[in-house]
Coordinates of C-alpha atoms in Angstrom, one line a residue:
Chain A
M1 CA -25.1 40.2 46.7
K2 CA -22.2 38.8 44.7
R3 CA -18.9 40.2 45.8
F4 CA -17.1 42.2 43.2
T5 CA -13.9 40.4 42.1
I6 CA -11.5 40.6 39.2
S7 CA -10.6 37.3 37.7
P8 CA -6.8 36.7 37.4
P9 CA -6.6 36.8 33.6
V10 CA -8.3 40.2 33.6
A11 CA -6.1 41.4 36.4
A12 CA -3.0 40.2 34.5
L13 CA -4.2 41.9 31.3
I14 CA -4.9 45.2 33.2
L15 CA -1.4 45.0 34.7
A16 CA 0.1 44.5 31.3
V17 CA -1.7 47.5 29.9
V18 CA -0.8 49.7 32.9
L19 CA 2.9 48.6 32.7
F20 CA 2.9 49.3 29.0
L21 CA 1.5 52.8 29.4
L22 CA 4.0 53.5 32.1
S23 CA 6.8 52.3 29.9
G24 CA 5.9 55.1 27.5
L25 CA 7.0 57.6 30.1
L26 CA 10.5 56.3 30.2
P27 CA 13.2 58.5 28.8
N28 CA 13.6 56.3 25.7
G29 CA 9.9 55.2 25.7
F30 CA 7.4 55.9 23.0
G31 CA 6.2 59.1 24.6
S32 CA 3.2 60.5 22.7
D33 CA 4.0 58.9 19.4
L34 CA 1.1 56.6 18.8
D35 CA 2.7 54.7 15.8
V36 CA 5.7 53.8 17.8
A37 CA 3.6 52.8 20.7
R38 CA 1.5 50.5 18.5
A39 CA 4.6 49.0 16.9
Q40 CA 6.1 48.3 20.4
A41 CA 2.9 46.7 21.6
V42 CA 2.7 44.4 18.6
N43 CA 6.4 43.5 19.1
I44 CA 5.9 42.6 22.7
V45 CA 2.8 40.4 22.0
R46 CA 4.8 38.8 19.1
L47 CA 7.6 37.9 21.5
A48 CA 5.0 36.6 24.0
V49 CA 3.6 34.1 21.4
F50 CA 6.4 31.6 21.9
L51 CA 6.3 31.6 25.7
G52 CA 2.5 31.4 25.4
V53 CA 2.5 28.3 23.2
I54 CA 5.1 26.5 25.3
A55 CA 3.1 27.4 28.4
A56 CA 0.0 25.9 26.9
G57 CA 1.2 22.3 27.7
Q58 CA 2.3 23.5 31.1
T59 CA -1.2 24.8 31.7
L60 CA -2.7 21.4 30.9
V61 CA -0.4 19.4 33.2
I62 CA -0.8 22.0 36.0
I63 CA -4.6 21.8 35.7
S64 CA -4.4 18.0 35.9
G65 CA -3.3 18.5 39.5
Y66 CA -1.5 16.2 41.9
E67 CA 1.7 18.2 41.7
G68 CA 1.5 18.1 37.9
I69 CA 4.3 20.0 36.2
D70 CA 6.4 19.6 33.1
L71 CA 10.1 20.4 33.6
S72 CA 11.1 18.7 30.4
A73 CA 9.3 21.5 28.3
G74 CA 12.5 23.5 28.0
T75 CA 14.7 20.8 26.5
V76 CA 11.9 19.5 24.4
V77 CA 11.7 22.9 22.8
T78 CA 15.4 22.8 22.1
L79 CA 15.2 19.3 20.7
T80 CA 12.3 20.0 18.3
A81 CA 13.8 23.3 17.2
I82 CA 17.0 21.5 16.3
L83 CA 15.1 18.7 14.6
T84 CA 13.1 21.2 12.6
Y85 CA 16.2 23.0 11.7
V86 CA 18.0 19.9 10.3
T87 CA 14.9 18.5 8.6
V88 CA 13.9 21.6 6.8
K89 CA 17.3 22.5 5.4
G90 CA 15.9 25.7 3.8
E91 CA 13.3 23.8 1.7
N92 CA 9.6 24.8 1.8
D93 CA 8.5 21.2 1.1
M94 CA 10.0 19.9 4.2
V95 CA 8.2 22.3 6.6
L96 CA 5.1 20.2 7.1
P97 CA 7.1 17.0 7.8
A98 CA 9.2 19.0 10.2
L99 CA 6.1 20.2 12.0
L100 CA 4.8 16.7 12.2
I101 CA 8.2 15.4 13.5
S102 CA 8.2 18.1 16.1
I103 CA 4.8 17.3 17.4
V104 CA 5.3 13.5 17.3
V105 CA 8.7 13.7 19.1
G106 CA 7.4 16.1 21.7
G107 CA 4.3 14.0 22.2
F108 CA 6.4 10.8 22.5
I109 CA 8.6 12.4 25.2
G110 CA 5.5 13.6 27.0
F111 CA 4.0 10.1 26.7
L112 CA 7.1 8.6 28.4
N113 CA 6.7 11.2 31.2
G114 CA 3.1 10.1 31.5
I115 CA 4.1 6.4 31.8
G116 CA 6.6 7.1 34.5
I117 CA 4.1 9.2 36.4
T118 CA 1.1 7.0 36.0
F119 CA 2.5 3.5 36.2
L120 CA 5.8 3.8 38.0
K121 CA 4.4 6.4 40.4
I122 CA 7.3 8.8 40.1
S123 CA 6.3 12.3 41.1
P124 CA 5.8 14.6 38.1
F125 CA 8.5 17.0 39.3
V126 CA 11.1 14.3 39.5
M127 CA 10.0 12.4 36.4
T128 CA 10.0 15.4 34.1
L129 CA 13.2 16.7 35.6
G130 CA 14.9 13.4 34.9
M131 CA 13.4 13.3 31.4
S132 CA 14.8 16.8 30.8
G133 CA 18.2 15.5 31.5
V134 CA 17.7 12.6 29.1
V135 CA 16.5 14.9 26.4
Q136 CA 19.5 17.2 27.0
G137 CA 21.7 14.2 26.6
V138 CA 19.9 13.2 23.3
I139 CA 20.5 16.8 22.1
Y140 CA 24.2 16.5 22.7
V141 CA 24.4 13.1 21.0
I142 CA 22.5 14.1 17.8
N143 CA 24.1 17.5 17.8
H144 CA 27.8 16.8 18.4
G145 CA 28.5 20.4 18.9
N146 CA 27.3 21.8 15.5
V147 CA 24.2 21.4 13.4
Q148 CA 23.8 21.8 9.7
G149 CA 20.5 23.2 8.6
K150 CA 18.5 26.2 7.8
V151 CA 14.9 27.3 8.2
A152 CA 12.7 27.5 5.2
P153 CA 11.7 31.0 3.7
I154 CA 8.1 30.1 4.1
M155 CA 8.4 29.6 7.9
T156 CA 10.0 33.0 8.3
R157 CA 7.2 34.5 6.1
V158 CA 4.4 32.9 8.0
I159 CA 5.8 33.2 11.5
A160 CA 7.9 36.3 11.7
R161 CA 6.6 38.7 9.0
P162 CA 3.3 40.7 9.1
W163 CA 0.3 39.2 7.4
F164 CA -2.0 42.1 7.1
G165 CA -2.3 45.5 8.9
G166 CA 1.1 45.0 10.3
V167 CA 0.0 42.1 12.5
P168 CA 2.7 39.3 12.4
G169 CA 1.6 35.8 11.6
A170 CA 2.7 34.6 14.9
I171 CA 0.1 36.6 16.7
I172 CA -2.7 35.4 14.4
I173 CA -1.5 31.8 14.9
W174 CA -1.6 32.4 18.6
L175 CA -5.1 33.7 18.6
I176 CA -6.4 30.7 16.6
F177 CA -4.4 28.5 19.0
G178 CA -6.0 30.3 22.0
V179 CA -9.5 29.6 20.6
L180 CA -8.6 26.0 20.1
M181 CA -7.2 25.7 23.6
W182 CA -10.4 27.3 24.9
L183 CA -12.5 24.8 23.0
L184 CA -10.4 21.9 24.3
L185 CA -10.7 23.0 27.9
E186 CA -14.3 24.2 28.0
R187 CA -16.1 22.4 25.3
T188 CA -14.8 18.9 25.1
A189 CA -15.0 15.8 27.3
F190 CA -11.2 15.9 27.6
G191 CA -11.4 19.4 29.2
R192 CA -14.2 18.4 31.5
N193 CA -12.3 15.3 32.7
L194 CA -9.1 17.3 33.0
F195 CA -10.6 19.7 35.5
A196 CA -12.2 16.7 37.2
I197 CA -9.0 14.8 37.8
G198 CA -7.3 18.0 38.8
T199 CA -9.8 18.6 41.6
N200 CA -10.1 15.1 43.0
R201 CA -8.9 11.9 41.3
I202 CA -11.0 9.6 43.5
T203 CA -14.3 11.3 42.8
A204 CA -13.3 11.6 39.1
H205 CA -12.6 7.9 39.0
L206 CA -15.9 7.1 40.7
S207 CA -17.7 9.3 38.2
G208 CA -16.4 7.2 35.4
V209 CA -13.4 9.2 34.3
N210 CA -10.5 7.0 33.1
V211 CA -7.9 8.7 35.3
T212 CA -4.9 6.6 33.9
W213 CA -5.8 7.4 30.3
M214 CA -6.4 11.1 31.1
N215 CA -3.0 11.4 32.8
L216 CA -1.2 9.8 29.9
A217 CA -3.0 11.9 27.3
T218 CA -2.4 15.1 29.3
Y219 CA 1.4 14.6 29.5
A220 CA 1.6 13.4 25.9
L221 CA -0.4 16.5 24.7
A222 CA 1.8 18.8 26.8
G223 CA 4.9 17.3 25.2
A224 CA 3.4 17.7 21.8
L225 CA 2.5 21.4 22.5
A226 CA 6.1 22.0 23.7
G227 CA 7.3 20.3 20.5
F228 CA 5.1 22.7 18.5
G229 CA 6.6 25.6 20.5
G230 CA 10.1 24.5 19.4
F231 CA 9.0 24.5 15.8
L232 CA 7.6 28.1 16.2
V233 CA 10.7 29.4 18.0
V234 CA 13.1 28.2 15.4
G235 CA 10.8 29.6 12.7
N236 CA 11.1 33.0 14.4
T237 CA 14.7 33.1 15.3
G238 CA 16.1 31.1 12.4
V239 CA 19.0 29.9 14.5
V240 CA 19.4 27.1 17.0
F241 CA 21.7 26.7 20.0
L242 CA 22.0 24.2 22.8
A243 CA 20.3 26.3 25.5
L244 CA 17.6 27.6 23.2
G245 CA 14.6 26.2 25.2
N246 CA 16.0 26.5 28.7
S247 CA 15.1 30.2 29.0
F248 CA 11.4 29.2 28.4
L249 CA 11.0 26.6 31.1
F250 CA 10.5 28.5 34.3
P251 CA 8.8 31.5 32.6
S252 CA 6.3 29.0 31.2
I253 CA 5.4 27.9 34.8
A254 CA 5.4 31.5 35.9
A255 CA 3.1 32.5 33.1
V256 CA 0.6 29.9 34.2
A257 CA 0.8 31.0 37.8
V258 CA 0.5 34.7 36.9
G259 CA -2.5 33.8 34.8
G260 CA -4.4 32.6 37.8
T261 CA -4.2 28.8 37.2
L262 CA -4.0 27.1 40.5
L263 CA -0.6 25.3 40.8
S264 CA -2.4 22.7 42.9
G265 CA -4.6 21.9 39.9
G266 CA -8.3 21.8 39.1
K267 CA -8.8 25.5 38.2
G268 CA -7.4 27.6 35.5
S269 CA -7.7 28.8 31.9
Y270 CA -5.5 29.3 28.9
W271 CA -6.6 32.9 28.6
G272 CA -4.9 33.5 31.9
T273 CA -1.7 31.9 30.7
M274 CA -1.8 34.1 27.5
A275 CA -2.1 37.2 29.7
G276 CA 0.6 35.9 32.0
A277 CA 2.9 35.3 29.0
I278 CA 2.4 38.9 27.9
V279 CA 3.0 40.3 31.4
L280 CA 6.2 38.3 31.8
T281 CA 7.5 39.2 28.3
L282 CA 6.6 42.9 28.9
I283 CA 8.5 43.0 32.2
T284 CA 11.6 41.3 30.6
S285 CA 11.7 43.6 27.6
L286 CA 11.0 46.7 29.9
L287 CA 14.1 45.8 32.0
T288 CA 16.1 45.4 28.8
T289 CA 15.1 48.8 27.4
M290 CA 15.8 50.4 30.7
Q291 CA 19.4 49.1 30.3
M292 CA 19.5 47.4 33.7
T293 CA 22.4 45.2 34.4
E294 CA 21.8 41.5 34.3
A295 CA 22.0 41.5 38.2
V296 CA 19.3 44.1 38.6
R297 CA 17.2 42.6 35.9
R298 CA 17.0 39.2 37.6
M299 CA 16.3 40.8 41.0
V300 CA 13.4 42.9 39.6
L301 CA 12.0 39.9 37.7
G302 CA 12.1 37.8 40.9
G303 CA 10.6 40.5 43.0
T304 CA 7.8 41.2 40.5
L305 CA 6.9 37.5 40.3
L306 CA 6.9 37.3 44.1
L307 CA 4.6 40.4 44.2
L308 CA 2.2 39.0 41.6
I309 CA 1.8 35.6 43.2
S310 CA 1.4 37.3 46.6
I311 CA -1.6 39.2 45.2
Y312 CA -3.6 36.3 43.9
G313 CA -1.6 33.1 44.1
R314 CA -2.4 32.5 47.8
Q315 CA -3.6 29.1 48.8
R316 CA -6.4 28.3 51.2
G317 CA -5.6 28.6 54.9
F318 CA -6.0 25.7 57.3
R319 CA -8.9 27.4 59.1
Q320 CA -11.1 27.6 56.0
Chain B
M14 CA 7.2 -16.2 54.5
K15 CA 5.3 -13.0 54.0
L16 CA 6.6 -10.7 51.3
V17 CA 6.4 -7.1 52.2
S18 CA 5.8 -4.7 49.4
F19 CA 8.7 -2.6 48.2
N20 CA 6.7 0.5 49.3
T21 CA 6.2 -0.7 52.8
L22 CA 9.9 -1.5 53.0
M23 CA 10.8 1.9 51.6
S24 CA 8.6 3.8 54.0
R25 CA 10.0 1.8 56.9
Y26 CA 13.6 2.2 55.8
P27 CA 13.7 5.1 53.5
A28 CA 17.5 5.0 53.2
L29 CA 17.6 1.4 52.1
F30 CA 17.3 2.0 48.4
A31 CA 20.0 4.7 48.5
G32 CA 22.2 2.3 50.5
V33 CA 21.9 -0.4 47.8
L34 CA 22.5 2.1 45.0
L35 CA 25.5 3.5 46.9
V36 CA 27.1 0.0 47.2
I37 CA 26.5 -0.7 43.5
S38 CA 27.9 2.6 42.4
V39 CA 31.0 2.3 44.6
L40 CA 31.6 -1.2 43.2
V41 CA 31.3 0.0 39.6
N42 CA 33.5 2.9 40.4
L43 CA 36.1 0.7 42.0
A44 CA 36.2 -1.5 39.0
L45 CA 37.0 1.5 36.8
Q46 CA 39.3 3.2 39.2
P47 CA 41.2 0.7 41.3
D48 CA 42.7 3.2 43.7
L49 CA 39.3 4.6 44.7
L50 CA 39.6 3.3 48.3
S51 CA 43.1 4.7 48.9
G52 CA 43.1 7.4 51.6
N53 CA 44.1 10.1 49.2
T54 CA 41.5 9.4 46.6
I55 CA 38.7 9.2 49.3
N56 CA 39.7 12.6 50.6
N57 CA 39.9 14.1 47.1
N58 CA 36.4 12.8 46.3
M59 CA 34.8 13.6 49.6
R60 CA 35.8 17.2 49.6
V61 CA 34.3 17.6 46.2
F62 CA 31.1 15.8 47.3
L63 CA 30.7 17.7 50.6
P64 CA 28.9 20.9 49.2
I65 CA 26.2 18.8 47.5
I66 CA 25.9 16.6 50.6
L67 CA 25.2 19.6 52.8
L68 CA 22.8 21.1 50.2
S69 CA 20.9 17.8 49.9
A70 CA 20.5 17.6 53.7
G71 CA 18.8 21.0 53.8
Q72 CA 16.7 20.2 50.7
A73 CA 15.7 16.9 52.4
I74 CA 14.2 18.8 55.4
V75 CA 12.2 21.1 53.1
I76 CA 10.9 18.1 51.1
L77 CA 10.1 16.2 54.2
G78 CA 7.9 19.1 55.2
G79 CA 6.0 18.8 51.9
G80 CA 7.8 21.7 50.1
I81 CA 10.7 22.3 47.8
D82 CA 13.5 24.8 47.7
I83 CA 14.6 25.8 44.2
S84 CA 16.5 28.8 45.6
S85 CA 19.1 26.9 47.6
G86 CA 21.6 27.1 44.8
G87 CA 21.1 30.8 44.8
I88 CA 21.9 31.0 48.5
V89 CA 25.1 29.1 47.8
S90 CA 26.1 31.7 45.1
I91 CA 25.4 34.6 47.5
I92 CA 27.6 33.0 50.2
N93 CA 30.4 32.3 47.7
T94 CA 30.4 35.8 46.3
V95 CA 30.2 37.4 49.8
L96 CA 33.2 35.4 51.0
A97 CA 35.2 35.9 47.8
T98 CA 34.7 39.7 47.9
Q99 CA 34.7 40.4 51.6
V100 CA 37.6 38.2 52.8
G101 CA 39.8 38.2 49.7
L102 CA 42.9 36.4 48.8
Q103 CA 44.9 38.6 51.2
G104 CA 42.5 38.3 54.1
S105 CA 43.4 36.9 57.5
T106 CA 41.9 33.8 59.0
E107 CA 40.1 36.0 61.6
D108 CA 38.3 37.7 58.7
M109 CA 37.4 34.3 57.3
W110 CA 35.9 33.2 60.6
L111 CA 33.9 36.5 60.9
W112 CA 32.5 36.3 57.4
M113 CA 31.7 32.6 57.8
G114 CA 29.6 33.6 60.8
I115 CA 27.9 36.3 58.8
S116 CA 27.4 33.9 55.9
L117 CA 25.4 31.6 58.2
L118 CA 23.2 34.5 59.2
I119 CA 22.7 35.5 55.5
G120 CA 21.7 31.9 54.6
M121 CA 19.2 31.8 57.4
A122 CA 17.8 35.2 56.4
A123 CA 17.4 34.1 52.8
G124 CA 15.7 31.0 54.0
A125 CA 13.5 33.1 56.3
L126 CA 12.4 35.1 53.3
N127 CA 11.3 31.9 51.5
G128 CA 9.6 30.7 54.7
F129 CA 7.8 34.0 55.3
F130 CA 6.2 33.9 51.8
I131 CA 5.4 30.2 51.9
A132 CA 4.3 29.7 55.4
Y133 CA 2.7 33.0 56.4
L134 CA 1.5 34.3 53.0
R135 CA 0.6 30.7 51.9
L136 CA 2.2 30.9 48.5
Q137 CA 3.1 27.8 46.6
P138 CA 6.7 26.6 47.4
I139 CA 7.8 25.8 43.9
I140 CA 6.9 29.1 42.3
T141 CA 8.0 31.2 45.4
T142 CA 11.4 29.7 45.6
Y143 CA 11.7 30.0 41.9
A144 CA 11.1 33.7 42.2
T145 CA 13.5 34.1 45.1
S146 CA 16.1 32.2 43.2
F147 CA 16.1 35.0 40.7
I148 CA 16.5 37.5 43.5
F149 CA 19.4 35.5 45.1
F150 CA 21.3 34.9 41.8
G151 CA 20.7 38.5 40.9
L152 CA 22.1 39.5 44.3
A153 CA 25.2 37.3 43.8
L154 CA 25.8 38.8 40.4
F155 CA 25.4 42.2 41.9
I156 CA 28.0 41.5 44.5
L157 CA 30.5 39.9 42.1
P158 CA 29.6 40.7 38.4
N159 CA 32.7 38.8 37.0
P160 CA 34.2 35.6 38.4
G161 CA 37.1 36.5 40.7
G162 CA 38.1 37.3 44.2
G163 CA 39.0 34.6 46.6
I164 CA 39.8 33.4 50.1
P165 CA 43.2 33.1 51.8
Q166 CA 45.3 30.2 50.5
V167 CA 45.7 28.9 54.0
V168 CA 42.0 28.3 54.3
S169 CA 41.7 26.3 51.0
N170 CA 44.8 24.3 52.0
W171 CA 43.3 23.5 55.3
Y172 CA 40.1 22.3 53.6
R173 CA 42.1 20.2 51.2
T174 CA 44.4 18.5 53.6
T175 CA 42.7 18.3 57.0
Q176 CA 42.2 14.7 58.0
P177 CA 41.8 14.4 61.8
L178 CA 42.8 10.8 62.9
G179 CA 43.5 10.1 59.3
I180 CA 39.8 10.4 58.4
P181 CA 38.8 13.0 55.8
L182 CA 37.2 16.2 57.2
A183 CA 34.1 15.6 55.2
F184 CA 33.2 12.5 57.2
F185 CA 33.2 14.5 60.4
V186 CA 30.9 17.1 58.9
I187 CA 28.6 14.3 57.6
A188 CA 28.6 12.6 61.1
V189 CA 27.7 15.9 62.8
V190 CA 24.8 16.5 60.3
I191 CA 23.4 13.0 60.8
L192 CA 23.8 13.0 64.6
V193 CA 22.0 16.4 64.8
W194 CA 19.2 14.9 62.6
V195 CA 18.9 11.7 64.6
Y196 CA 18.6 13.8 67.7
T197 CA 16.1 16.2 66.1
R198 CA 14.0 13.4 64.6
N199 CA 12.9 12.2 68.1
T200 CA 12.2 15.6 69.6
R201 CA 8.8 17.2 69.5
Y202 CA 9.9 19.3 66.6
G203 CA 10.9 16.2 64.6
R204 CA 7.4 14.7 65.1
Y205 CA 5.8 18.0 64.1
L206 CA 7.9 18.0 60.9
F207 CA 6.8 14.5 59.9
A208 CA 3.2 15.2 60.9
F209 CA 3.1 18.4 58.8
G210 CA 4.8 16.9 55.8
G211 CA 2.6 13.8 55.8
R212 CA -0.8 15.5 56.3
A213 CA -0.8 19.2 56.9
Q214 CA -4.5 19.5 57.5
A215 CA -4.5 16.8 60.1
A216 CA -1.4 18.3 61.7
Y217 CA -3.2 21.6 62.0
E218 CA -6.2 20.0 63.6
S219 CA -3.9 18.3 66.1
A220 CA -2.6 21.7 67.2
V221 CA 0.8 21.4 65.5
P222 CA 2.1 24.9 65.1
V223 CA 2.0 24.4 61.3
Q224 CA 3.2 27.8 60.1
M225 CA 6.2 27.8 62.5
V226 CA 7.2 24.3 61.4
Q227 CA 6.9 25.1 57.7
F228 CA 8.8 28.4 58.2
S229 CA 11.6 26.6 60.0
T230 CA 12.2 24.1 57.2
Y231 CA 13.2 26.9 54.9
V232 CA 15.4 28.5 57.5
I233 CA 17.2 25.2 58.0
S234 CA 17.6 24.8 54.3
G235 CA 19.0 28.3 54.1
L236 CA 21.5 27.5 56.9
L237 CA 22.7 24.3 55.3
A238 CA 22.9 26.1 51.9
A239 CA 25.2 28.6 53.7
F240 CA 27.4 25.8 55.0
S241 CA 27.4 24.3 51.5
G242 CA 28.4 27.7 50.1
I243 CA 31.3 27.9 52.6
A244 CA 32.4 24.4 51.7
I245 CA 32.3 25.1 47.9
T246 CA 34.2 28.4 48.4
M247 CA 36.9 26.6 50.3
L248 CA 37.0 24.0 47.6
S249 CA 37.2 26.4 44.6
G250 CA 39.1 29.1 46.5
S251 CA 37.5 31.8 44.3
G252 CA 34.2 33.5 43.6
N253 CA 31.7 32.9 40.8
A254 CA 28.1 34.1 40.9
E255 CA 26.9 31.1 38.9
I256 CA 28.6 28.5 41.1
G257 CA 25.3 27.4 42.7
S258 CA 23.1 27.1 39.7
P259 CA 23.8 23.4 38.8
M260 CA 23.8 22.4 42.4
T261 CA 20.0 22.8 43.1
L262 CA 18.9 20.1 40.8
N263 CA 21.7 17.8 41.8
A264 CA 20.6 18.2 45.4
I265 CA 17.0 17.5 44.6
T266 CA 18.0 14.4 42.7
A267 CA 20.0 13.2 45.7
V268 CA 17.1 13.7 48.0
V269 CA 14.8 11.7 45.7
I270 CA 17.3 8.9 45.2
G271 CA 17.6 9.0 49.0
G272 CA 14.1 7.7 49.4
T273 CA 12.4 11.0 50.4
A274 CA 8.9 11.2 48.9
M275 CA 8.3 14.5 47.0
S276 CA 4.9 14.7 48.7
G277 CA 6.5 14.9 52.1
G278 CA 6.3 13.1 55.3
V279 CA 8.5 10.1 54.4
G280 CA 12.3 10.0 54.5
G281 CA 15.2 11.3 56.4
V282 CA 18.6 12.9 56.1
A283 CA 20.8 9.8 55.9
G284 CA 19.2 8.7 52.6
P285 CA 19.8 12.0 50.9
V286 CA 23.4 12.1 52.1
M287 CA 23.9 8.7 50.4
G288 CA 22.0 10.0 47.4
A289 CA 24.4 12.9 47.1
L290 CA 27.3 10.4 47.3
V291 CA 25.7 8.4 44.5
V292 CA 25.2 11.5 42.3
G293 CA 28.9 12.4 42.9
I294 CA 30.2 8.9 42.3
L295 CA 28.1 8.7 39.1
Q296 CA 30.0 11.7 37.8
N297 CA 33.2 9.8 38.6
I298 CA 32.0 6.6 36.8
V299 CA 31.0 8.5 33.7
S300 CA 34.3 10.3 33.5
F301 CA 36.3 7.2 34.2
A302 CA 34.3 4.9 31.9
D303 CA 35.9 6.4 28.8
I304 CA 32.6 7.4 27.4
D305 CA 32.5 9.8 24.5
T306 CA 32.0 13.3 25.8
W307 CA 28.9 13.8 23.8
W308 CA 27.3 10.8 25.3
E309 CA 28.1 11.6 29.0
T310 CA 25.0 13.7 29.7
L311 CA 22.7 11.1 28.2
V312 CA 24.3 8.1 30.1
K313 CA 24.2 10.0 33.4
A314 CA 20.6 11.0 32.9
L315 CA 19.5 7.5 31.9
I316 CA 21.2 6.0 34.9
I317 CA 19.3 8.5 37.1
I318 CA 16.0 7.8 35.4
I319 CA 16.5 4.1 35.8
A320 CA 17.4 4.6 39.5
L321 CA 14.2 6.6 40.0
A322 CA 12.1 4.1 38.1
T323 CA 13.4 1.0 39.8
P324 CA 11.1 1.1 42.9
G325 CA 8.1 1.6 40.7
F326 CA 9.1 -1.3 38.5
L327 CA 9.6 -3.6 41.4
N328 CA 6.1 -2.8 42.7
L329 CA 4.6 -3.3 39.3
F330 CA 5.8 -6.9 39.2
R331 CA 4.9 -7.6 42.8
R332 CA 1.3 -6.6 42.2
K333 CA 1.0 -9.2 39.4
E334 CA 2.2 -12.1 41.5

């Protein structure tokens, strides 16, 4: 008989729902007012969209295994957000070029990561960490302390405002994005090969997978997705600052881990990451509504993350 | 003559690359700052570099064991805030000694927390120490919400001026760290560490007490982070809960420049110590080279990337020959 198990994405989603319901019991929670509850739920998911999109690239590189990780995601988000901001300058016509620039620039940075990791044999952690420093440097150089720009009205309308039934565009974009990610991972040769190189590169190579090309493509794609994330973030907030993306970096890794993707690679899903992003955003906003001091907030966040990964982030023991 | 590949050379003498980089960076720095080698400047520089050097040594042990410790900067912050609040500017030297002792215990306890989750609950090091870094920085902020507090002036003065036999204090500390490492490397524990870091499964099958070894690396990292925290508190003379946050990544960079493989099992402590010196001198070079402030970060990051990429480049060419 098959043993009954809950898959991590489902577990994360259940956790999110339970946490959300509990949050209603707080003194300043939604209580029994269903409309307020609905609005709050929508708002939390809306906030989770940006983390979720940025964590998509992270999911890919982590599935690709062999210590795959993208520490440059945070600064790439800042860079493309700034690039979008200065390209658009409040004009609707410039939105598509800005989107293109964001994706291409992000993809190029990811490609450089891939070259360093694949050809120069630098470990992903170190390579992307170094790249993050370079991108930060580029940001300082192009920025010189102040940027002149503005987001276009159409971006705010599409990303931040509700489309229909009070559901903001960002959430709908995220759902479409989620379906595309699922198709990419589960229904294409790229996805199949990605899981293959994450599990064992030697067997993948012997089975005819072009490991070098896959590695390059994965990092480039991860960079492009982070670039897209930067575009979305600035579309939502409407302002840019030098540390904009930094706050997304480690939550993006945490969201992947909470969503049940193995950090050692070869196993995972984007649904899990989406659930993970919602859980993390929910916890953060709960702590804010509870008016915890910054110190307590950090400790609770760290403790929760530790608890979550203790439940299902455990690796195989030596004896098995 | 048989040419050995760069990788073979690196795995035999992991510190070699860091040594070369160190010599180059010292020469460049010397060209920009002619009084670099005067006794006073050396002492000034070394006491600034010492906290990172200590932190890198601890990080090196963890990375040798195949892990990573992102929380070590958080431990530095805890120690800094504990000393700044518990000893205080008006405190006595006896207080300072007492709280330095307690700091070491705190550091080891924090490391033990990491080690417990990673070695005994088998969680992944990077995400675990990331989670605990939140706990540690939160705790530091809880102890000291706003920068302030301090340690007795006498202690900071002692740290600033002590030069036994005319040699800066930092060199003695470094010598002790390296001597302890050279001794440890050849003990049974040292061999266990390399075996575990290199191939954990094989180490387990050879009856290496794998969990104990993995656990111990984080305790050692915590202990050295505590020493680093004491050093940086003596250097700054005051408390700040964020003091450790830029230090973690600098220490990891130092370890990598020092020839320690991120996958574990290759490297030592001497390399990372030199790596930390390179990272520190790099900061000197960038600030003395009269570079526009906005370009500083980019220049520094590019130099680090080039340093990291060099071994890979050399091997790329060697393969073609």
